[in-house]
Coordinates of C-alpha atoms in Angstrom, one line a residue:
M203 CA 53.5 -179.1 128.9
R204 CA 55.3 -176.4 130.9
V205 CA 53.1 -173.8 132.7
I206 CA 54.2 -170.4 134.0
Y207 CA 51.7 -168.5 136.2
V208 CA 52.6 -164.8 136.2
D209 CA 51.2 -163.3 139.4
V210 CA 51.4 -159.5 139.3
D211 CA 50.4 -158.0 142.6
T212 CA 47.9 -155.1 142.4
L213 CA 47.7 -155.1 138.6
R214 CA 44.4 -153.3 137.8
A215 CA 42.8 -154.8 134.8
D216 CA 41.7 -151.6 133.1
H217 CA 45.2 -150.1 133.3
T218 CA 46.5 -152.7 130.8
T219 CA 46.4 -152.6 127.0
P220 CA 44.4 -155.8 126.5
Y221 CA 41.6 -154.4 128.7
G222 CA 41.3 -151.2 126.6
Y223 CA 43.4 -148.7 128.6
H224 CA 44.1 -145.6 126.5
R225 CA 47.7 -145.7 127.6
D226 CA 49.7 -148.5 126.1
T227 CA 51.2 -149.6 129.4
T228 CA 51.6 -153.3 128.5
P229 CA 52.7 -153.8 124.9
N230 CA 54.3 -157.2 125.7
L231 CA 51.2 -158.4 127.5
A232 CA 49.1 -157.2 124.5
A233 CA 51.3 -159.2 122.1
L234 CA 50.7 -162.3 124.2
A235 CA 47.0 -161.6 124.2
E236 CA 46.9 -161.8 120.4
K237 CA 47.4 -165.5 120.7
S238 CA 45.5 -166.0 124.0
V239 CA 42.1 -165.9 125.5
V240 CA 41.4 -162.7 127.5
F241 CA 38.7 -163.0 130.3
D242 CA 36.8 -159.8 130.8
R243 CA 34.9 -160.7 134.0
Y244 CA 37.3 -162.5 136.2
Y245 CA 37.2 -161.7 139.9
C246 CA 39.2 -162.7 143.0
S247 CA 36.7 -164.3 145.3
D248 CA 38.5 -162.9 148.3
S249 CA 40.8 -159.9 148.6
P250 CA 43.4 -158.7 149.2
C251 CA 46.8 -160.5 149.0
L252 CA 46.5 -163.3 151.5
P253 CA 42.9 -164.2 151.0
S254 CA 43.2 -164.1 147.3
R255 CA 46.2 -166.3 146.8
T256 CA 44.8 -168.7 149.4
A257 CA 41.6 -169.0 147.5
L258 CA 43.5 -169.4 144.2
T259 CA 45.6 -172.2 145.4
S260 CA 43.1 -174.0 147.6
G261 CA 40.3 -173.9 145.1
Q262 CA 38.0 -172.7 147.9
F263 CA 36.3 -169.5 149.1
G264 CA 37.7 -167.9 152.2
I265 CA 34.4 -168.6 154.0
T266 CA 35.4 -172.3 153.7
N267 CA 39.2 -172.3 153.7
G268 CA 39.2 -169.9 156.7
V269 CA 41.3 -167.0 155.3
I270 CA 39.3 -163.8 154.8
G271 CA 41.8 -161.3 156.3
H272 CA 45.4 -160.7 157.1
F273 CA 45.9 -161.5 160.8
G274 CA 44.7 -163.7 163.7
E275 CA 41.9 -166.1 163.3
A276 CA 40.8 -164.3 160.1
A277 CA 44.0 -165.4 158.5
R278 CA 44.1 -169.0 159.8
F279 CA 44.1 -171.5 156.9
R280 CA 42.0 -174.5 157.8
L281 CA 44.7 -177.1 157.3
D282 CA 43.7 -180.7 157.9
S283 CA 45.8 -182.9 160.0
G284 CA 47.6 -186.0 158.8
H285 CA 50.4 -187.0 156.5
G286 CA 50.2 -185.6 152.9
P287 CA 47.4 -183.7 151.1
H288 CA 43.8 -184.2 151.9
P289 CA 42.3 -186.4 149.2
Q290 CA 39.4 -184.1 148.6
R291 CA 41.0 -180.6 149.0
P292 CA 44.6 -180.7 148.1
L293 CA 46.3 -177.4 147.2
L294 CA 46.7 -176.8 143.5
G295 CA 50.4 -177.4 143.6
Q296 CA 49.9 -180.7 145.5
R297 CA 47.4 -181.8 142.9
L298 CA 49.8 -181.0 140.1
Q299 CA 52.5 -183.0 141.8
Q300 CA 50.1 -185.9 142.0
G301 CA 49.7 -185.6 138.3
G302 CA 53.4 -185.8 137.6
Y303 CA 54.4 -182.1 137.5
Y304 CA 57.4 -180.5 139.2
T305 CA 56.1 -177.4 141.0
A306 CA 58.3 -174.4 141.8
A307 CA 57.9 -170.7 142.8
V308 CA 59.9 -167.5 142.8
S309 CA 58.0 -165.5 145.3
M310 CA 58.4 -163.9 148.7
F311 CA 54.6 -164.0 149.3
A312 CA 54.6 -166.8 151.9
E313 CA 57.2 -165.0 154.1
R314 CA 55.7 -161.5 153.6
H315 CA 52.3 -162.6 154.8
R316 CA 53.3 -165.6 157.0
A317 CA 51.3 -167.7 154.6
Y318 CA 53.3 -170.8 155.1
H319 CA 50.5 -173.0 153.7
F320 CA 51.3 -171.4 150.4
L321 CA 54.6 -173.2 150.4
G322 CA 52.7 -176.5 150.4
N323 CA 52.1 -175.9 146.7
F324 CA 55.7 -176.2 145.7
R325 CA 58.6 -178.7 145.8
E326 CA 60.9 -175.8 145.4
S327 CA 60.4 -172.2 146.5
I328 CA 62.9 -169.4 146.0
R329 CA 63.0 -165.8 147.3
A330 CA 64.6 -163.6 144.8
T331 CA 66.2 -161.3 147.4
D332 CA 66.5 -161.1 151.2
Q333 CA 63.7 -158.4 151.3
L334 CA 60.1 -159.0 152.3
N335 CA 58.9 -155.8 150.6
D336 CA 59.4 -153.9 147.4
E337 CA 61.2 -156.3 145.1
R338 CA 61.5 -155.0 141.5
A339 CA 60.9 -157.0 138.4
D340 CA 64.6 -157.0 137.4
E341 CA 65.4 -158.8 140.7
V342 CA 62.6 -161.4 140.2
N343 CA 63.7 -162.0 136.6
A344 CA 67.4 -162.5 137.7
V345 CA 66.3 -165.6 139.6
A346 CA 63.3 -166.7 137.5
L347 CA 65.1 -166.6 134.1
D348 CA 68.0 -168.5 135.6
W349 CA 65.5 -171.2 136.9
I350 CA 63.9 -171.5 133.5
R351 CA 67.2 -171.8 131.7
R352 CA 68.3 -174.6 134.1
H353 CA 65.0 -176.5 133.5
A354 CA 64.5 -175.7 129.8
S355 CA 65.3 -179.3 128.8
E356 CA 62.8 -180.7 131.2
D357 CA 59.1 -181.1 130.6
D358 CA 56.0 -181.1 132.9
W359 CA 56.7 -178.3 135.3
Y360 CA 54.7 -175.5 136.8
L361 CA 56.4 -172.3 137.8
H362 CA 54.7 -169.5 139.9
L363 CA 56.3 -166.1 139.6
T364 CA 55.2 -163.2 141.8
Y365 CA 56.0 -159.6 140.7
W366 CA 55.3 -156.7 143.0
D367 CA 55.9 -153.5 140.9
P368 CA 52.3 -152.1 140.8
H369 CA 52.0 -152.3 144.6
T370 CA 52.8 -149.1 146.5
P371 CA 55.3 -147.6 146.8
Y372 CA 56.1 -147.2 143.1
L373 CA 59.9 -147.7 142.9
V374 CA 60.5 -147.3 139.2
P375 CA 63.4 -145.3 137.7
T376 CA 62.5 -141.8 136.7
E377 CA 62.6 -142.6 133.0
Y378 CA 59.6 -144.9 133.3
I379 CA 57.6 -142.1 134.9
E380 CA 58.4 -139.9 132.0
R381 CA 57.5 -142.7 129.5
A382 CA 54.2 -143.3 131.2
A383 CA 53.3 -139.7 131.1
A384 CA 54.1 -139.5 127.4
L385 CA 51.6 -142.3 126.6
G386 CA 48.7 -139.9 126.9
P387 CA 46.7 -137.9 129.4
P388 CA 45.7 -139.5 132.7
P389 CA 42.1 -140.7 133.2
A390 CA 39.6 -137.9 133.2
W391 CA 38.0 -139.2 136.4
P392 CA 38.1 -138.1 139.1
D393 CA 37.7 -134.5 138.1
Q394 CA 38.6 -131.6 140.4
A395 CA 35.1 -131.3 141.9
T396 CA 35.1 -135.0 142.8
I397 CA 38.6 -134.8 144.4
E398 CA 37.5 -131.8 146.5
A399 CA 34.4 -133.8 147.6
H400 CA 36.6 -136.7 148.6
A401 CA 38.0 -134.5 151.5
E402 CA 34.9 -135.7 153.4
I403 CA 35.9 -139.4 152.8
Y404 CA 38.2 -140.2 155.6
G405 CA 40.5 -143.2 156.2
P406 CA 44.0 -144.4 155.5
R407 CA 44.7 -144.0 151.8
S408 CA 42.0 -141.5 151.4
A409 CA 42.6 -138.2 149.6
L410 CA 43.9 -136.3 152.6
D411 CA 45.4 -139.2 154.5
L412 CA 47.1 -140.9 151.5
H413 CA 50.1 -142.2 153.6
Y414 CA 48.5 -142.6 157.0
F415 CA 49.8 -145.6 158.8
V416 CA 50.0 -145.5 162.6
G417 CA 50.0 -141.8 162.1
P418 CA 50.4 -139.2 159.3
R419 CA 53.5 -139.6 157.1
D420 CA 55.0 -137.8 154.1
S421 CA 55.4 -139.8 150.9
S422 CA 58.4 -142.0 150.8
T423 CA 58.5 -141.8 147.0
P424 CA 57.7 -138.2 146.2
D425 CA 58.5 -138.7 142.5
T426 CA 55.6 -141.2 142.1
M427 CA 53.3 -140.5 145.0
P428 CA 52.2 -137.1 146.3
D429 CA 51.6 -136.4 150.0
A430 CA 47.9 -136.1 149.4
I431 CA 45.3 -135.9 146.6
R432 CA 44.1 -132.3 146.6
D433 CA 43.9 -131.6 142.9
R434 CA 44.3 -133.1 139.5
A435 CA 48.0 -132.5 139.5
D436 CA 48.3 -134.7 142.5
F437 CA 46.2 -137.4 140.9
E438 CA 48.2 -137.3 137.7
K439 CA 51.4 -137.8 139.7
L440 CA 49.9 -140.8 141.4
I441 CA 48.6 -142.3 138.2
N442 CA 51.9 -141.7 136.4
G443 CA 53.6 -143.6 139.2
F444 CA 51.2 -146.6 139.0
D445 CA 51.3 -146.7 135.2
A446 CA 55.1 -146.4 135.2
A447 CA 55.3 -149.4 137.6
I448 CA 53.1 -151.4 135.2
L449 CA 55.2 -150.3 132.2
Y450 CA 58.3 -151.4 134.1
W451 CA 56.8 -154.8 134.9
D452 CA 55.7 -155.3 131.3
E453 CA 59.1 -154.6 130.0
H454 CA 60.5 -157.4 132.2
F455 CA 57.6 -159.7 131.2
G456 CA 58.8 -159.2 127.7
Q457 CA 62.2 -160.4 128.7
L458 CA 60.5 -163.6 130.1
V459 CA 58.7 -164.3 126.9
R460 CA 61.8 -163.7 124.8
T461 CA 63.8 -166.0 127.0
L462 CA 61.3 -168.8 126.2
D463 CA 61.7 -168.1 122.5
E464 CA 65.5 -168.1 122.8
L465 CA 65.5 -171.5 124.6
G466 CA 63.2 -173.0 121.9
I467 CA 60.4 -173.9 124.4
A468 CA 57.8 -171.2 123.8
E469 CA 55.6 -173.6 121.8
Q470 CA 55.5 -176.0 124.7
T471 CA 55.0 -173.5 127.5
A472 CA 51.6 -172.1 128.6
I473 CA 51.6 -168.7 130.1
I474 CA 48.9 -167.4 132.5
V475 CA 49.0 -163.8 133.5
S476 CA 46.8 -162.5 136.4
A477 CA 46.8 -160.6 139.7
D478 CA 45.8 -161.1 143.3
H479 CA 43.6 -158.0 143.3
G480 CA 43.3 -154.6 141.6
E481 CA 43.5 -151.0 143.0
A482 CA 41.2 -148.1 143.7
F483 CA 42.0 -144.7 142.3
G484 CA 39.2 -142.5 143.6
E485 CA 36.4 -145.1 143.6
N486 CA 34.6 -144.9 147.0
G487 CA 37.2 -142.3 148.0
Q488 CA 40.2 -144.6 148.2
Y489 CA 43.4 -143.9 146.4
A490 CA 46.2 -146.4 145.7
E491 CA 44.6 -148.9 148.0
H492 CA 42.9 -152.2 147.9
G493 CA 40.7 -151.9 151.0
L494 CA 37.1 -152.7 149.9
A495 CA 35.1 -155.3 148.1
S496 CA 34.7 -153.0 145.1
E497 CA 34.9 -153.4 141.4
P498 CA 38.4 -152.0 140.7
I499 CA 39.8 -154.2 143.6
Q500 CA 38.0 -157.5 143.0
R501 CA 38.2 -157.5 139.2
V502 CA 41.5 -158.8 138.0
P503 CA 43.0 -159.5 134.6
L504 CA 43.4 -163.0 133.2
V505 CA 45.2 -163.7 129.9
I506 CA 45.8 -167.4 129.1
H507 CA 48.1 -168.5 126.3
W508 CA 48.0 -172.3 125.8
P509 CA 50.1 -173.4 122.9
G510 CA 48.2 -175.7 120.5
L511 CA 44.8 -174.3 121.7
T512 CA 44.6 -170.5 122.0
D513 CA 47.0 -169.7 119.1
R514 CA 44.6 -171.5 116.7
L515 CA 41.4 -169.8 117.8
P516 CA 39.5 -167.3 115.6
Q517 CA 39.5 -163.8 116.8
T518 CA 35.9 -164.1 117.9
A519 CA 36.9 -166.8 120.4
R520 CA 39.7 -164.8 122.0
R521 CA 37.5 -162.9 124.5
D522 CA 35.2 -164.3 127.1
N523 CA 32.8 -162.3 129.3
S524 CA 31.5 -165.0 131.6
L525 CA 31.4 -164.2 135.3
L526 CA 34.3 -166.2 136.8
Y527 CA 36.2 -166.5 140.1
N528 CA 39.9 -167.0 140.6
I529 CA 39.0 -170.3 142.4
D530 CA 37.9 -171.5 139.0
L531 CA 41.5 -171.4 137.7
A532 CA 42.8 -174.5 139.7
P533 CA 40.2 -176.9 138.2
T534 CA 40.8 -175.3 134.8
I535 CA 44.5 -176.0 134.8
C536 CA 43.9 -179.6 136.0
D537 CA 41.3 -180.0 133.2
L538 CA 43.7 -178.8 130.6
L539 CA 46.4 -181.1 131.9
D540 CA 44.1 -184.1 132.1
I541 CA 44.5 -184.3 135.9
P542 CA 41.2 -185.1 137.8
V543 CA 39.7 -182.2 139.7
P544 CA 39.4 -182.8 143.5
E545 CA 35.8 -183.1 144.9
G546 CA 36.5 -180.6 147.6
W547 CA 37.3 -177.7 145.3
Q548 CA 34.5 -175.1 144.9
G549 CA 35.5 -173.7 141.6
T550 CA 34.4 -174.8 138.2
S551 CA 36.6 -175.4 135.2
F552 CA 36.3 -173.0 132.3
A553 CA 38.8 -175.0 130.1
D554 CA 36.2 -175.1 127.3
A555 CA 36.6 -171.4 126.8
I556 CA 40.3 -171.9 126.3
R557 CA 39.5 -174.5 123.7
G558 CA 37.3 -172.0 121.9
E559 CA 33.9 -173.2 123.0
E560 CA 31.1 -171.2 124.7
I561 CA 30.7 -171.7 128.4
A562 CA 27.8 -170.8 130.7
S563 CA 28.1 -167.8 132.9
R564 CA 27.2 -167.7 136.6
E565 CA 24.2 -165.6 137.5
Y566 CA 26.2 -163.8 140.1
L567 CA 29.4 -163.8 142.1
V568 CA 30.0 -163.1 145.8
L569 CA 33.2 -161.3 146.6
G570 CA 34.8 -160.7 150.0
H571 CA 37.4 -158.3 151.6
G572 CA 38.8 -158.6 155.1
A573 CA 42.1 -156.7 155.5
H574 CA 41.1 -153.0 155.7
S575 CA 37.4 -153.5 156.0
Y576 CA 35.0 -156.4 156.4
Q577 CA 32.8 -156.4 153.3
R578 CA 31.0 -158.8 151.0
A579 CA 29.7 -157.9 147.6
V580 CA 27.4 -159.4 145.1
R581 CA 28.3 -158.9 141.4
T582 CA 25.7 -159.5 138.7
R583 CA 26.3 -158.7 135.1
D584 CA 25.4 -155.1 135.6
H585 CA 25.2 -154.4 139.3
L586 CA 27.5 -154.4 142.4
Y587 CA 26.0 -154.6 145.8
I588 CA 28.3 -154.0 148.8
R589 CA 27.5 -154.8 152.4
T590 CA 29.9 -153.6 155.2
F591 CA 30.2 -155.6 158.4
H592 CA 33.0 -153.6 159.8
P593 CA 34.4 -150.3 158.4
G594 CA 37.9 -150.5 159.8
A595 CA 39.1 -147.0 159.9
F596 CA 37.5 -146.1 156.6
R597 CA 34.2 -144.3 155.8
A598 CA 32.5 -147.3 154.3
E599 CA 28.7 -147.2 154.0
W600 CA 26.7 -150.1 155.4
E601 CA 25.0 -150.9 152.1
Q602 CA 25.4 -149.6 148.6
C603 CA 24.5 -150.8 145.1
F604 CA 25.9 -149.5 141.8
D605 CA 25.1 -149.9 138.1
V606 CA 28.7 -150.7 137.1
T607 CA 27.9 -150.9 133.5
N608 CA 26.7 -147.3 133.3
D609 CA 28.5 -146.0 136.4
P610 CA 32.0 -147.6 136.4
H611 CA 33.4 -145.3 139.0
L612 CA 30.6 -146.2 141.5
T613 CA 29.4 -142.6 142.0
R614 CA 25.6 -143.2 142.4
D615 CA 24.1 -145.4 145.1
L616 CA 20.9 -147.0 143.7
L617 CA 19.5 -148.3 147.0
P618 CA 17.5 -145.2 148.0
D619 CA 15.5 -145.3 144.8
S620 CA 15.5 -149.0 144.1
P621 CA 14.4 -151.0 147.2
E622 CA 13.5 -154.0 145.0
L623 CA 17.0 -154.2 143.7
G624 CA 18.4 -154.0 147.2
A625 CA 16.1 -156.8 148.4
R626 CA 17.2 -159.1 145.5
M627 CA 20.9 -158.5 146.1
R628 CA 20.5 -159.2 149.9
S629 CA 18.7 -162.4 149.0
L630 CA 21.6 -163.5 146.7
L631 CA 24.1 -162.8 149.4
A632 CA 22.0 -164.8 152.0
E633 CA 21.6 -167.6 149.5
W634 CA 25.4 -167.8 149.0
T635 CA 26.2 -167.6 152.7
W636 CA 23.8 -170.4 153.6
T637 CA 25.2 -172.5 150.8
Y638 CA 28.6 -172.5 152.4
T639 CA 27.8 -172.2 156.1
G640 CA 24.2 -173.5 156.6
G641 CA 24.6 -177.3 156.2
P642 CA 26.0 -180.3 158.0
G643 CA 29.8 -180.2 158.4
A644 CA 30.1 -176.5 157.6
L645 CA 32.4 -174.4 159.8
P646 CA 31.4 -170.9 160.9
D647 CA 32.0 -168.0 158.7
P648 CA 35.4 -166.5 159.7
M649 CA 34.2 -163.0 158.9
M650 CA 31.5 -163.4 161.5
T651 CA 33.5 -165.2 164.2
T652 CA 36.2 -162.4 164.1
L653 CA 33.8 -159.5 163.7
H654 CA 34.4 -158.4 167.3
I655 CA 38.0 -157.7 166.4
G656 CA 37.6 -156.7 162.8
P657 CA 40.2 -155.5 160.3
T658 CA 42.3 -153.6 162.8
Y659 CA 45.8 -155.0 162.0
Y660 CA 47.1 -152.2 159.8
N661 CA 45.4 -149.3 161.6
D662 CA 43.7 -148.9 165.0
P663 CA 40.3 -147.2 164.3
A664 CA 40.2 -145.6 167.8
R665 CA 43.6 -144.1 167.2
Y666 CA 42.6 -142.8 163.8
V667 CA 39.5 -141.1 165.4
E668 CA 42.0 -139.1 167.5
H669 CA 43.9 -138.2 164.3
L670 CA 40.8 -136.8 162.7
R671 CA 40.2 -134.7 165.8
A672 CA 43.8 -133.5 165.9
T673 CA 43.5 -132.4 162.2
G674 CA 40.3 -130.4 162.7
R675 CA 37.8 -133.0 161.4
E676 CA 35.7 -133.5 164.4
H677 CA 32.6 -134.2 162.5
L678 CA 34.3 -137.0 160.6
A679 CA 35.7 -138.4 163.9
D680 CA 32.1 -138.4 165.3
D681 CA 30.9 -140.2 162.2
L682 CA 33.5 -142.9 162.5
E683 CA 32.8 -143.4 166.2
Q684 CA 29.2 -143.9 165.4
R685 CA 30.1 -146.5 162.8
L686 CA 32.3 -148.3 165.3
A687 CA 29.6 -148.5 168.0
S688 CA 29.0 -152.0 169.2
V689 CA 25.8 -153.9 168.5
P690 CA 23.4 -153.2 171.5
G691 CA 24.1 -155.6 174.3
A692 CA 27.3 -157.0 172.8
V693 CA 30.1 -157.8 175.3
R694 CA 33.6 -158.0 174.0
V695 CA 34.8 -161.5 175.0
S696 CA 36.9 -164.0 173.1
W697 CA 36.1 -167.7 173.0
H698 CA 39.5 -168.5 171.6
A699 CA 43.1 -167.3 172.0
P700 CA 43.1 -163.5 172.4
D701 CA 43.9 -161.4 169.4
E702 CA 45.7 -158.1 170.2
P703 CA 46.6 -156.2 167.0
W704 CA 48.2 -153.3 168.8
P705 CA 50.3 -154.6 171.7
P706 CA 52.2 -152.2 173.9
G707 CA 55.1 -150.5 172.1
R708 CA 53.9 -151.3 168.5
H709 CA 52.7 -147.8 167.9
E710 CA 55.9 -146.2 169.0
A711 CA 58.1 -148.7 167.0
L712 CA 56.1 -148.2 163.8
A713 CA 56.1 -144.4 164.3
R714 CA 59.9 -144.4 164.3
R715 CA 60.1 -146.7 161.3
F716 CA 57.7 -144.7 159.2
N717 CA 58.9 -141.2 160.2
V718 CA 55.5 -140.2 161.7
K719 CA 55.5 -136.4 162.3
P720 CA 55.8 -135.6 166.0
G721 CA 52.8 -134.0 167.6
E722 CA 50.3 -134.8 164.8
A723 CA 49.1 -138.1 166.2
P724 CA 48.5 -139.3 169.7

């Protein structure tokens, strides 16, 4: 069997056709879904990019593998010493190689995020271009399709392809923007009143600071991203850009599927389509960002086509709504390929769902984010509880709980009126935390051991406070300063190598690179 894992960065599930989006942005993915199993409640255990892909390929939560964020100790993969893979916790690609599979990747992810442990999955890893940002699907396909053609006569290989199109900035040709707009009106939410209320939600990638990075910036892609979100017209431009990027990716995904047909290997090639994380478009006041442990960010699409299995299933077996993690995928792939699942992986195989059988659902999931904020969330079938440990530079409430089933845009916090619900969700989070950090041999939670530094790699909260004051939002600056106040009695010391996210000169260098407006930031 050949297996292709299609990894689409920032692909929000409910902006694709198989997940009911009213715009037909992914007709080629929808065609594949007709002979696949679509998983409705599939979540990345840790977000965004680096924690998610580390969890996916390690089969472990970030609280165990060590990667919950994007820099410093929060991004340090707990790699065992020695020669060769650890017998109980190999990477997915290492396990597949032990099972006789040739593993390869076309991806710049390892270099983009200094995630060199990711390369341990593959015997062969190719970067499609010399860029570390903003590759387009046509560039990825030029290399990926060539690789597939050269290996079409071989069996038993696993190919990981990373596409970046839905990640900002949206670099699609103008015709795709027009095509996306012609697919139907933009989502009705957020309405104008909500957008205006979001002026009080501060932070990088909030309505009024949509492009803030180091300091305020204008949009680098004005055709697809406005300078700010002040009204419905701005929101429509943003959504048209995002949907156009998805449409562009899907067109090239169609080329991939047709190439398999042309080579005569489609019936012997499994295709798995998913994402590292989703994207917020107004939820919690963030726009075009993956900065919280929230529903639109942690929930990701998963479409699995497995020839000989999914194409023979009745329609009723083609959807599954069990609560699943992305760390469940590694054991599932091994199960389907008759490769033993390592004891050290923390995910659970759901291969039976791909075989058309019913599977048990978890009672709840725990989801983490550590790049732009430090948060953990508890997801039950109806509710999402979010606990903030560090807000970064964003207006993140310390605790919130939402009825996602009836309030998908997370607009009403239930905690003030439902203390019993809050107590239950806190107990579930505590139960999960102690399961993975409260026993012999457990290592400390990296989110807690790096809390004194926090998610400060992309933006310095203290610098952002000054930006709020410089733009006449003193009351919001005061609010952020209060949120950043240290725990009483805490002394900032480091018990390991110092982490300095903003060394001398970095502000100035980034300001020049990103054309920060002079005089508008310290």
